Short mmCIF file of C-alpha atoms and ligand atoms in Angstrom, two decimals:
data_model
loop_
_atom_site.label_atom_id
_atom_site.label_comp_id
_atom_site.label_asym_id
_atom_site.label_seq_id
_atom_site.Cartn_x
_atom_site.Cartn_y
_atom_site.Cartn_z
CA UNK A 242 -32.01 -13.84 15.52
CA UNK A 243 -31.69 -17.24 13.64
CA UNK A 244 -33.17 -18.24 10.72
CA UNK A 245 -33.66 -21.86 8.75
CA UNK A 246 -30.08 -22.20 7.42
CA UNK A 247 -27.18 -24.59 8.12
CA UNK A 248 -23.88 -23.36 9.75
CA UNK A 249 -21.99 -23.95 6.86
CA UNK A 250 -24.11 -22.25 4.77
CA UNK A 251 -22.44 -19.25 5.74
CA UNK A 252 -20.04 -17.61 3.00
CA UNK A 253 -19.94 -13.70 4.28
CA UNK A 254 -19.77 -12.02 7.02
CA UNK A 255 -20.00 -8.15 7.18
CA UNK A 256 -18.29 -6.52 10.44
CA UNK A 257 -18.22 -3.32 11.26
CA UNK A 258 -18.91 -1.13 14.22
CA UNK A 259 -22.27 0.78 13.39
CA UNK A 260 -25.75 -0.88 12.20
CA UNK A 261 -28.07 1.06 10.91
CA UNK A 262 -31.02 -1.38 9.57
CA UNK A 263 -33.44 1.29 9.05
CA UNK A 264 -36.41 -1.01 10.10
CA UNK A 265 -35.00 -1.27 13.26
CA UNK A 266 -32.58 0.36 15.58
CA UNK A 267 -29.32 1.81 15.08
CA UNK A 268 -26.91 -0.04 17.23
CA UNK A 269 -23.19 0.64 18.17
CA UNK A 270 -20.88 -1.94 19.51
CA UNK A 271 -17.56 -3.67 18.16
CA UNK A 272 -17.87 -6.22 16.18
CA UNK A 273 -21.26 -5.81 15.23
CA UNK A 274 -21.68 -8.08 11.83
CA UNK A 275 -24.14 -9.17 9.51
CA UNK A 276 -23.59 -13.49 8.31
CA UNK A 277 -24.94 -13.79 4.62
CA UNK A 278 -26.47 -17.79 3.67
CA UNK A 279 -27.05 -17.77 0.05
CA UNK A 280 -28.45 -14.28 -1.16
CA UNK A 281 -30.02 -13.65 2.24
CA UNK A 282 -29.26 -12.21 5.46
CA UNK A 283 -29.06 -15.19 8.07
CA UNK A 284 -27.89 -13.79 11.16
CA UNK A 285 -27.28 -9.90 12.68
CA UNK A 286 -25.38 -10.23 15.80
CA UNK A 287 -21.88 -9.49 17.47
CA UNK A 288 -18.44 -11.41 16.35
CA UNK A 289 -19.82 -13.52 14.00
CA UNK A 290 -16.57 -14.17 12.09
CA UNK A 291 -15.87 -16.13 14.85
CA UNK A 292 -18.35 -18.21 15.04
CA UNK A 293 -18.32 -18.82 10.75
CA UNK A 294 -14.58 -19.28 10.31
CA UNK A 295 -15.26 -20.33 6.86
CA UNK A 296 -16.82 -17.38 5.58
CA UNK A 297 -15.67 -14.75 4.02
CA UNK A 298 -14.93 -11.39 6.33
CA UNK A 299 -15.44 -7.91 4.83
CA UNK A 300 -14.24 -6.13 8.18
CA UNK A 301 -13.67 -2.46 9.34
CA UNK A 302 -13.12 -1.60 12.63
CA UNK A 303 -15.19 1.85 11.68
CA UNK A 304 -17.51 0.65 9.28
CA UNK A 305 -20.93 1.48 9.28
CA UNK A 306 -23.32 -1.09 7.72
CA UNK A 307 -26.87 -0.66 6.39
CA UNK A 308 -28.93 -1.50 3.48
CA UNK A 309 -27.85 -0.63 -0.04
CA UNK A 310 -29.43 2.35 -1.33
CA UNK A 311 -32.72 1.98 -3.78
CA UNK A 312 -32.74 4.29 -6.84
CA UNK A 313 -36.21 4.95 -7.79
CA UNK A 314 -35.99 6.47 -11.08
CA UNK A 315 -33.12 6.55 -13.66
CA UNK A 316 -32.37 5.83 -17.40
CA UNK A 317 -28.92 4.37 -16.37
CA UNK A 318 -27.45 4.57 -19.86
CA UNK A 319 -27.85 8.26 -20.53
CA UNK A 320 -24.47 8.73 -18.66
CA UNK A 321 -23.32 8.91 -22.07
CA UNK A 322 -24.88 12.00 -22.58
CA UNK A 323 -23.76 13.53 -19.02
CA UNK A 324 -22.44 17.28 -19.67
CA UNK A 325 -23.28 17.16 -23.23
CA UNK A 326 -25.97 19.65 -22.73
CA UNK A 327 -26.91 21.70 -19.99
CA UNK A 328 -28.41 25.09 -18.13
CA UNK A 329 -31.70 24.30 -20.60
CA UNK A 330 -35.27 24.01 -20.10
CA UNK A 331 -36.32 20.40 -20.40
CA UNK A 332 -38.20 20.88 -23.53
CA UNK A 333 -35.47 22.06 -25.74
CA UNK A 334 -33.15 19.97 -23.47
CA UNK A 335 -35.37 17.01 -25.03
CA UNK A 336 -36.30 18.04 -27.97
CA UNK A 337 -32.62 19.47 -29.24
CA UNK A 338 -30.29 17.59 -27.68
CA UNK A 339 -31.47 14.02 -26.44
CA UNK A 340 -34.19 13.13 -28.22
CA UNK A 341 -32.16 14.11 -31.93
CA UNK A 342 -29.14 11.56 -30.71
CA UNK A 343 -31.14 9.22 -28.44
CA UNK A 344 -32.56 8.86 -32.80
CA UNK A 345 -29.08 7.58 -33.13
CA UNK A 346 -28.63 5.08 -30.27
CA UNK A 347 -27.19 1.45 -30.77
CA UNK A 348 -27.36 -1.29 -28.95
CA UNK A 349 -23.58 -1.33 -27.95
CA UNK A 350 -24.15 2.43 -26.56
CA UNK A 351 -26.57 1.38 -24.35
CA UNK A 352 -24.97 -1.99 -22.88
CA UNK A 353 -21.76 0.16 -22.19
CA UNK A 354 -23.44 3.09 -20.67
CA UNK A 355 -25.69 1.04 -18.67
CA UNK A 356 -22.48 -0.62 -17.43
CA UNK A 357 -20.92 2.33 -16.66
CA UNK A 358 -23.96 3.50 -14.46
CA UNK A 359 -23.80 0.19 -12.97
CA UNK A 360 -19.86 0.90 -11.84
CA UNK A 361 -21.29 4.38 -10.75
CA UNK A 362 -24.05 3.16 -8.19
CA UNK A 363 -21.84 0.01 -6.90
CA UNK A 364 -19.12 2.96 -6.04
CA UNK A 365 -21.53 5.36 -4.36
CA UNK A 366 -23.55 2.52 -2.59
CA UNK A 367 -26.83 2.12 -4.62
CA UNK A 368 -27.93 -1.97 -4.88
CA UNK A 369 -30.51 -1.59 -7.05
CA UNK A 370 -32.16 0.65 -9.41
CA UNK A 371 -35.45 1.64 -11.47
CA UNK A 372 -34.56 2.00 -15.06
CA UNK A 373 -36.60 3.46 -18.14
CA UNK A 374 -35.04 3.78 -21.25
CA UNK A 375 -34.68 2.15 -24.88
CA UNK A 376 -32.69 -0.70 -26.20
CA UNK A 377 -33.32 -2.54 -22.93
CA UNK A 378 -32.33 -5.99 -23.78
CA UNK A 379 -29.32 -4.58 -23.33
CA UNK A 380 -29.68 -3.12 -20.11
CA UNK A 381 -30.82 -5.85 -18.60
CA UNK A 382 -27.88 -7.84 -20.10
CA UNK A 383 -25.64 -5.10 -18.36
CA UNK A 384 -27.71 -5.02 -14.79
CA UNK A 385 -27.42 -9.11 -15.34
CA UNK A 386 -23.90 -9.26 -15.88
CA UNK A 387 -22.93 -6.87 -13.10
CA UNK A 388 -25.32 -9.14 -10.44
CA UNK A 389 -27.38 -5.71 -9.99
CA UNK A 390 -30.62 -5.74 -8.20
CA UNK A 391 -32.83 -3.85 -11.41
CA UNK A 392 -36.29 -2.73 -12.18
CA UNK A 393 -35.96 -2.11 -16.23
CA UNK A 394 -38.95 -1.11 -18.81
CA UNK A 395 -38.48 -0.11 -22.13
CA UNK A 396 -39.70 3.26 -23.06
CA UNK A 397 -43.06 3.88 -25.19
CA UNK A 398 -44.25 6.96 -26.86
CA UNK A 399 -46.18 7.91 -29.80
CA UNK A 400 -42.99 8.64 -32.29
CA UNK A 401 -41.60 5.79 -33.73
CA UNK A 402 -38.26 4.75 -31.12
CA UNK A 403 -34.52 4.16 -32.40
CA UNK A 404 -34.72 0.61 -30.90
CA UNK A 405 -38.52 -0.90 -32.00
CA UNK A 406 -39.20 1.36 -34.87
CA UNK A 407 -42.97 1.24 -34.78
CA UNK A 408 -44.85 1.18 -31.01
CA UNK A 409 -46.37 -2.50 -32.47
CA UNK A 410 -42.81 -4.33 -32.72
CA UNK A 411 -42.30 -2.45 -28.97
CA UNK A 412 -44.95 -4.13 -27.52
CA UNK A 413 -43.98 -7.34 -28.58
CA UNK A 414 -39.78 -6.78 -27.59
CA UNK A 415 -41.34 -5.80 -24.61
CA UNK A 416 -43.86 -9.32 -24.10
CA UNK A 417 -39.71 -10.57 -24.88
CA UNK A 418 -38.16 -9.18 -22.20
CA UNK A 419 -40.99 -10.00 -20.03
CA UNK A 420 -40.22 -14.08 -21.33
CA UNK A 421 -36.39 -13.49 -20.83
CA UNK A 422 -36.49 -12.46 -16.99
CA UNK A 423 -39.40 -14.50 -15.40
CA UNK A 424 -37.51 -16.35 -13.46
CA UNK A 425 -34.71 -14.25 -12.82
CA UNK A 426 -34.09 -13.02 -9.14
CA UNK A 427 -32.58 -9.68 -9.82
CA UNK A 428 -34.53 -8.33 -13.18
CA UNK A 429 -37.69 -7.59 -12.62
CA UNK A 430 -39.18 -6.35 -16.08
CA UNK A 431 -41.71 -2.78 -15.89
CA UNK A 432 -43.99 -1.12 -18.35
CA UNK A 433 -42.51 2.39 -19.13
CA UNK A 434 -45.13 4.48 -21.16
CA UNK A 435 -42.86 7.62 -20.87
CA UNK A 436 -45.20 10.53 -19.77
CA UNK A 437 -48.76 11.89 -21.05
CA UNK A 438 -46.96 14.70 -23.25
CA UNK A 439 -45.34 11.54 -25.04
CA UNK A 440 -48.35 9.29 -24.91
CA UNK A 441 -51.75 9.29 -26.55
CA UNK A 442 -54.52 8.03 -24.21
CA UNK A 443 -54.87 4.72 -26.17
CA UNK A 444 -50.78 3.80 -25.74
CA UNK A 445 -51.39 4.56 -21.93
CA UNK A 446 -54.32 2.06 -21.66
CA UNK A 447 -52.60 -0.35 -23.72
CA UNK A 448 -49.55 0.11 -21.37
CA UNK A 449 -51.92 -0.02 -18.40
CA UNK A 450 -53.72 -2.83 -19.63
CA UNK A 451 -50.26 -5.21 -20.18
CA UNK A 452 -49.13 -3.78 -16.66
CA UNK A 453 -51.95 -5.48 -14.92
CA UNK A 454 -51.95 -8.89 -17.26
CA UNK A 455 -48.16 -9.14 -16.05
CA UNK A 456 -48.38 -8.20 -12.59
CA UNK A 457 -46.11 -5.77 -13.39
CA UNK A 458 -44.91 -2.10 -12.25
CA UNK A 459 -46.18 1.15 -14.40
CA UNK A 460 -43.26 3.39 -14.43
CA UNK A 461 -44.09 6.97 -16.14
CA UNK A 462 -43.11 10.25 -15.62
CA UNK A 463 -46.15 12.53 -13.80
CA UNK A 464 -46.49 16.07 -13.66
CA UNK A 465 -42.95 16.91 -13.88
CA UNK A 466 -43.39 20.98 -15.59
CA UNK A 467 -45.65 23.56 -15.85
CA UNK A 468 -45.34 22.99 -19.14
CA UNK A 469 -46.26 19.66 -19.71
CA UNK A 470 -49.61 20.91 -17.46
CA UNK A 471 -50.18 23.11 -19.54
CA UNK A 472 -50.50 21.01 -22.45
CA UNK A 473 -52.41 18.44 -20.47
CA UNK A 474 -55.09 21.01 -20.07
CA UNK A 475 -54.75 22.65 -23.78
CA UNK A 476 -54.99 18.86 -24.78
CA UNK A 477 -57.63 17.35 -22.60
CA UNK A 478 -59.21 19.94 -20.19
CA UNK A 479 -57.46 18.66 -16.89
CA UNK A 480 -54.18 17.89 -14.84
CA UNK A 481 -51.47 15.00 -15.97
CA UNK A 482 -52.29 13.07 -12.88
CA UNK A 483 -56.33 13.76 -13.34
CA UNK A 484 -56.14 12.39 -17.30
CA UNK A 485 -54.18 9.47 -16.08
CA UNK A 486 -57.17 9.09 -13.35
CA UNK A 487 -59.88 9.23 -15.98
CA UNK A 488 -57.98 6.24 -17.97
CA UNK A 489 -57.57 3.93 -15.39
CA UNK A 490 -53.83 4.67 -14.78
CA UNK A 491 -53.55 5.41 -11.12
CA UNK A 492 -53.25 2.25 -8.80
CA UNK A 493 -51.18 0.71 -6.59
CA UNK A 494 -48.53 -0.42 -9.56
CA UNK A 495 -48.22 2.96 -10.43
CA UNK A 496 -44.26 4.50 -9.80
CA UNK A 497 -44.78 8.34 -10.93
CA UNK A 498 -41.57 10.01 -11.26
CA UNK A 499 -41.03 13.90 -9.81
CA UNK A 500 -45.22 14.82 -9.55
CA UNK A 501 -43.60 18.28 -9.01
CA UNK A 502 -46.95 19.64 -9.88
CA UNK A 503 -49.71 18.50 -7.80
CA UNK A 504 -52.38 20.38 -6.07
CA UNK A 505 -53.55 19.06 -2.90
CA UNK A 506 -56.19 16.87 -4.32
CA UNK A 507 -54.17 15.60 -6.74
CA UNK A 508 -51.84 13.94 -3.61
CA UNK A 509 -55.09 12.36 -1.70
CA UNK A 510 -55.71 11.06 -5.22
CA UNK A 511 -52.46 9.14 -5.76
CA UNK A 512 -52.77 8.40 -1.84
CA UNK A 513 -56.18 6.95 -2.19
CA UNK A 514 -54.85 4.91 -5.53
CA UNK A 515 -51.78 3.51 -3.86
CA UNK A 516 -49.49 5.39 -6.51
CA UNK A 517 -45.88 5.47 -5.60
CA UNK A 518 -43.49 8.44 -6.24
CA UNK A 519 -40.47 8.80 -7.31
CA UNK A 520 -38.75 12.29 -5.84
CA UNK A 521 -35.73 13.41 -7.52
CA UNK A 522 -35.12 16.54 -6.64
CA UNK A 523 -30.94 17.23 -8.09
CA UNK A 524 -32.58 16.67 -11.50
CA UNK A 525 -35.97 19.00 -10.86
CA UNK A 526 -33.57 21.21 -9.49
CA UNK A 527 -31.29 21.38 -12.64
CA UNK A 528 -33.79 21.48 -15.38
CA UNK A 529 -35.48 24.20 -13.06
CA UNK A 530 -39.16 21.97 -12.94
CA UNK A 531 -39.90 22.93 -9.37
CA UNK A 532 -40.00 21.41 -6.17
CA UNK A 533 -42.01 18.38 -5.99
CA UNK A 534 -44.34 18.53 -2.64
CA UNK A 535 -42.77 15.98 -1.01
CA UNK A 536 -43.59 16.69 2.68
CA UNK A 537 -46.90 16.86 1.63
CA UNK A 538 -47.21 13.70 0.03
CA UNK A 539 -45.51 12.12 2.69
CA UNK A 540 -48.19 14.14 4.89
CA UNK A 541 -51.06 12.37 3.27
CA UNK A 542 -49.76 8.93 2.58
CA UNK A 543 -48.12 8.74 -0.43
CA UNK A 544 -45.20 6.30 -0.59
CA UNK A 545 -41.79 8.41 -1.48
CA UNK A 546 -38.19 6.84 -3.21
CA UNK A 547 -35.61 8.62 -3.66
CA UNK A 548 -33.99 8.68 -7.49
CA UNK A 549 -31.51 10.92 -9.28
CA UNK A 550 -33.22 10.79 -12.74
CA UNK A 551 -30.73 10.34 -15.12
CA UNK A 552 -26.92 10.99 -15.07
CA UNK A 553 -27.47 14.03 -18.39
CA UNK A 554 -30.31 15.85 -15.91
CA UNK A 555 -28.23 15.40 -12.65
CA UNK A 556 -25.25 15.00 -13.25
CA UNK A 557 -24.64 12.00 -11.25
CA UNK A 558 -25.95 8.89 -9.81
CA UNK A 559 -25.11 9.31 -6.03
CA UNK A 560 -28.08 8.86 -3.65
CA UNK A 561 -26.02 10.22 -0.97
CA UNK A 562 -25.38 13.52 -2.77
CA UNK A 563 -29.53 12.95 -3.69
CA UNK A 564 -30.09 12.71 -0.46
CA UNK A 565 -28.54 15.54 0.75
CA UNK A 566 -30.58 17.85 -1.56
CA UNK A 567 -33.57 16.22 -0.49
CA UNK A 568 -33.61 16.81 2.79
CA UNK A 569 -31.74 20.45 2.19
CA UNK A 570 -34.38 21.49 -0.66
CA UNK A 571 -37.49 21.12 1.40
CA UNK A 572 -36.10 23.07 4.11
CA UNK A 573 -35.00 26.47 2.35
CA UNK A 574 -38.53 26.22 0.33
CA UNK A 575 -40.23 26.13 3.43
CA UNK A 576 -37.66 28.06 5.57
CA UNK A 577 -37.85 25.60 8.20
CA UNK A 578 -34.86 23.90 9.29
CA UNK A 579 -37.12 20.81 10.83
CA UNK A 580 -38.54 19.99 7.21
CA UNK A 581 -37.83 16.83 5.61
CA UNK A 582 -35.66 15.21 8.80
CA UNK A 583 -32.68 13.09 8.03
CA UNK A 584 -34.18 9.77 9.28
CA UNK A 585 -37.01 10.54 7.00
CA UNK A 586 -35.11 11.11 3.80
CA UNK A 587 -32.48 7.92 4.92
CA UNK A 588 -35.89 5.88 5.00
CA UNK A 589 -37.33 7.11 1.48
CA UNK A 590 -33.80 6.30 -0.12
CA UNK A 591 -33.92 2.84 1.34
CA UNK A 592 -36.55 0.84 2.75
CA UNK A 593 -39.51 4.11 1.36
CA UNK A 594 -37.48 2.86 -2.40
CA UNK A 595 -37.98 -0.82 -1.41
CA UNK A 596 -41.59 -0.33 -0.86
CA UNK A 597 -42.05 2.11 -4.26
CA UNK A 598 -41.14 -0.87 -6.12
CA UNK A 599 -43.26 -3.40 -4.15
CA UNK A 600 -40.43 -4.99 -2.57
CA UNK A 601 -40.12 -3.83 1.28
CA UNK A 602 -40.76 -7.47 1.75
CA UNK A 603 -36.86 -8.50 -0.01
CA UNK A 604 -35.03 -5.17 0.40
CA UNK A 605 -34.64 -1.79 1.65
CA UNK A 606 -33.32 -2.36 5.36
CA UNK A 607 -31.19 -4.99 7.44
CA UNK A 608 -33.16 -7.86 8.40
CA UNK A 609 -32.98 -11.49 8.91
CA UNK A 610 -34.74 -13.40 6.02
CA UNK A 611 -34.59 -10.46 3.70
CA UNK A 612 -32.19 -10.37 0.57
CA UNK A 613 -28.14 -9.38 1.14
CA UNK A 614 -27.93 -6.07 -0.56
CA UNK A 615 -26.17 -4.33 2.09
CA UNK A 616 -23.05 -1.92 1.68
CA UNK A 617 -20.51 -0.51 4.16
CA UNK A 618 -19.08 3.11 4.65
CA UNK A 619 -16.01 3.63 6.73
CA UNK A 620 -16.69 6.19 8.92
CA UNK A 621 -12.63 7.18 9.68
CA UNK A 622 -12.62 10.36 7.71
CA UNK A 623 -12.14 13.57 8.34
CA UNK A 624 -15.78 14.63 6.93
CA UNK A 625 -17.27 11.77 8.77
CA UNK A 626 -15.58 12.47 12.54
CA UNK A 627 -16.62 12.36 15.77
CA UNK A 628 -19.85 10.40 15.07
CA UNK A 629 -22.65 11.56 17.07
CA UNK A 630 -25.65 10.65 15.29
CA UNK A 631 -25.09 7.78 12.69
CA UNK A 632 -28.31 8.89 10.38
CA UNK A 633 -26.94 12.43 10.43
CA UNK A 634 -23.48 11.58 9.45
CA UNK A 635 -25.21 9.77 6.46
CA UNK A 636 -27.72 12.17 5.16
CA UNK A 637 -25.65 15.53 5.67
CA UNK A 638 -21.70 14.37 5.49
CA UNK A 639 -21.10 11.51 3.73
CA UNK A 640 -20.80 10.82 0.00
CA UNK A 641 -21.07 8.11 -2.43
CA UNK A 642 -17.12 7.20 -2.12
CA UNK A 643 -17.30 6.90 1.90
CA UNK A 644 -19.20 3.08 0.84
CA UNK A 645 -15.89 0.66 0.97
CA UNK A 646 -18.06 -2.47 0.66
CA UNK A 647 -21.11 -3.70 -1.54
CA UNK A 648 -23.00 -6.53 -2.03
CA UNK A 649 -25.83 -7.66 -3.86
CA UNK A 650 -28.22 -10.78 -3.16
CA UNK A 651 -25.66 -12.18 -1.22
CA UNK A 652 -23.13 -11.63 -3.42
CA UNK A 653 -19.87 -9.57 -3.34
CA UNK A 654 -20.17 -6.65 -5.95
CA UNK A 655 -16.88 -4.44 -4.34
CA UNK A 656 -14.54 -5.15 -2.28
CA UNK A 657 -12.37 -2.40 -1.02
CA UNK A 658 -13.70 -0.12 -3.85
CA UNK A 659 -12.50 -2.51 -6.14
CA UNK A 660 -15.26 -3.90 -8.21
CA UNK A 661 -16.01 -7.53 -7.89
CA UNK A 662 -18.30 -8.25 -11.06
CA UNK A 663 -16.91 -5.51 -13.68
CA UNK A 664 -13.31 -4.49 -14.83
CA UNK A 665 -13.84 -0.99 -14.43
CA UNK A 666 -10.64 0.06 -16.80
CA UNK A 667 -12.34 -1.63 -19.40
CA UNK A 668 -15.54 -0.39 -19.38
CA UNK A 669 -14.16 3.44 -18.78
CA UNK A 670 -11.99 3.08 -21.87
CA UNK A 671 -15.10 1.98 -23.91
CA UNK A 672 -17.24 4.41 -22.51
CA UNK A 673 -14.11 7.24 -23.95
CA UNK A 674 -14.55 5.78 -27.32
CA UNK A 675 -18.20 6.28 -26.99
CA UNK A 676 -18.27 9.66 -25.98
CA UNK A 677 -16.22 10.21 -29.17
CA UNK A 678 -18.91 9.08 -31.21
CA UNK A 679 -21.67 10.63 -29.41
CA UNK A 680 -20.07 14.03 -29.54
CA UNK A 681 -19.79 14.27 -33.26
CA UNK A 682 -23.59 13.12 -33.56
CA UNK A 683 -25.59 15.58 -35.61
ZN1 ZN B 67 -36.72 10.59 -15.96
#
């Protein structure tokens, strides 16, 4: 399994005892490692620290490696407003508590919070992540700075935003940010109209129409309450997903976030358009919005990722924990134990997440060629032992702290749960003065 690269082009070697590649098989045998050439994966094969002395080892004699998880929807830096307010509907959730302080955002909240995400999803295993929120210059700067894999659109609505002030000077930060990262490996700039409450037709085809003139993703929220249905309807006499068909918004750039409330033609719609979905169910769960027909959409061809919305509707970032619940949820609403199989939800949270955000070619599962984001779990825990089904273990026993290992494009993001990239004291003891400030917001 040899690709075009030179021996001593080799830098890292990953060596454990389990693969799971999710494209492929899951194999067992000592030794088995992974040899890293630049940010991509140049050789999967036994003892290859042997045969690339001069590379760096990340070793466990029961590690399991596999691809770093995708998150397909968060706002990474509203971990500042985790546990600030909870056990609400989402409206007044919004409209009380976030939306008044998100009015009182700064840039310096954002870049620290977004950091602090960042040290969240290194630590339970994520690589890379699709991010919608405001002051995103920032968040890229953070995502950059950390050497995270990241998807990041700045958020439009109708009401003027704390960052751009008027939706004119938005489009053009965002025609910015779309200069800033062109050539950039790991930033890949979206278009984020927030959701069709939020959004008057003309600001989605506008956001639409810059989408397709940058070749870019269309991240929005779709159909996530009966409420915001309802309003559709009151509004303009159909469904969320049904307005967004009649303005041109459903194709195969689309990433919808939760569609908790689709009817069945609704799903052979988004199937027929190529839309991709983002399921988060911890967060649908929390702000009681339903449960997204998942199984279904799967069913009828709709790609599924796997995201934890963010950290204030969740109230964390671990796609283990997420994936847990998803494969759990499905199950009791249906009360049938074979719903929503393991294997299934490990593919949506990896490689199903690689192909939501039109990358499946570069990430999402073990392969030679592709990109390095790969992490390792050691598997010699209490919780995690005897091993009898490696995709099991991962979807129903293990948690975000089990991953000992990440790396990122090729590059070493934690090493023995020590982060590589940030100084994690630092940016906690920031993130405490924040907090200060954001609790005594009015
Ligand atoms: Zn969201």
């Amino acid at each position: 399994m040899e690709k075009d690269f030179m021996h001593n082009e080799v830098r890292l070697v990953l060596a454990g005892r389990w693969l799971v590649s999710i494209d492929g098989e899951v194999r067992e045998e000592t030794g088995i490692s992974v040899a890293v050439a630049g940010d991509s994966i140049a050789e999967i094969g036994p003892d290859l620290a042997a045969k690339y002395p001069q590379a760096e080892l990340l070793a466990c004699p029961h590690g399991l490696i596999m691809p770093g998880l995708v998150n397909v929807h968060t706002h990474a830096a509203m971990s500042c407003f985790r546990g600030l307010a909870d056990d609400l509907p989402l409206m007044d959730w919004l409209t009380q508590h976030i939306f008044p302080r998100e009015a009182q955002l700064t840039k310096e909240i954002v870049y620290h919070a977004t950091l602090l995400s960042i040290c969240e999803m290194i630590k339970s295993g994520t690589t890379s992540y699709n991010d919608m929120y405001l002051f995103t210059k920032e968040a890229a700067r953070a995502a950059a700075d950390a050497g995270m894999r990241a998807w990041i659109g700045e958020a439009f609505f109708d009401f003027p935003s704390p960052n751009y002030g008027e939706l004119e000077n938005g489009f053009a930060y965002v025609e910015e940010l779309f200069s800033a990262y062109e050539d950039s490996d790991l930033i890949k700039i979206t278009v984020n109209p927030h959701a069709v409450y939020t959004c008057s037709p003309t600001l989605l085809q506008r956001a639409a129409a810059l989408a397709e003139r940058k070749n870019a993703l269309l991240h929005i929220h779709l159909a996530e309450t009966r409420d915001e249905v309802q309003g559709c309807a009151e509004k303009y006499g159909c469904t969320p997903a049904r307005h967004l068909e009649r303005l041109g918004l459903l194709n195969e750039r689309t990433v919808a976030a939760h569609c908790v409330m689709l009817d069945d033609e609704e799903i052979a719609l988004l199937a027929r358009r190529g839309v991709k979905v983002a399921h988060c169910p911890e967060s649908n769960m929390k702000l009681a919005s339903g449960i997204a027909p998942a199984q279904k959409m799967l069913g009828g061809g709709v790609t599924i990722g796997i995201g934890t919305d963010g950290s204030a509707s969740n109230n964390d970032l671990d796609m283990f924990g997420e994936m847990s619940t998803a494969a759990k949820l499905h199950k009791v609403r249906d009360l049938d134990p074979t719903a929503m199989s393991a294997e299934t939800v490990l593919r949506a949270a990896t490689l199903g997440g690689a192909e939501v955000l039109g990358a499946a070619d570069k990430i999402g599962s073990v392969a030679v060629g592709k990109k390095a984001d790969l992490i390792m779990l050691n598997l010699r825990q209490p919780h995690l032992c005897p091993l009898h089904n490696p995709v099991s273990q991962l979807v129903y026993a293990a948690k975000g702290s089990d991953v000992i290992h990440s790396v990122v494009n090729g590059r070493v993001v934690m090493r023995d749960r020590r982060l590589t990239t940030l100084n994690e004291a630092a940016v906690l003891a920031e993130m405490e003065r924040i907090g200060e400030t954001i609790r005594h917001m009015s």
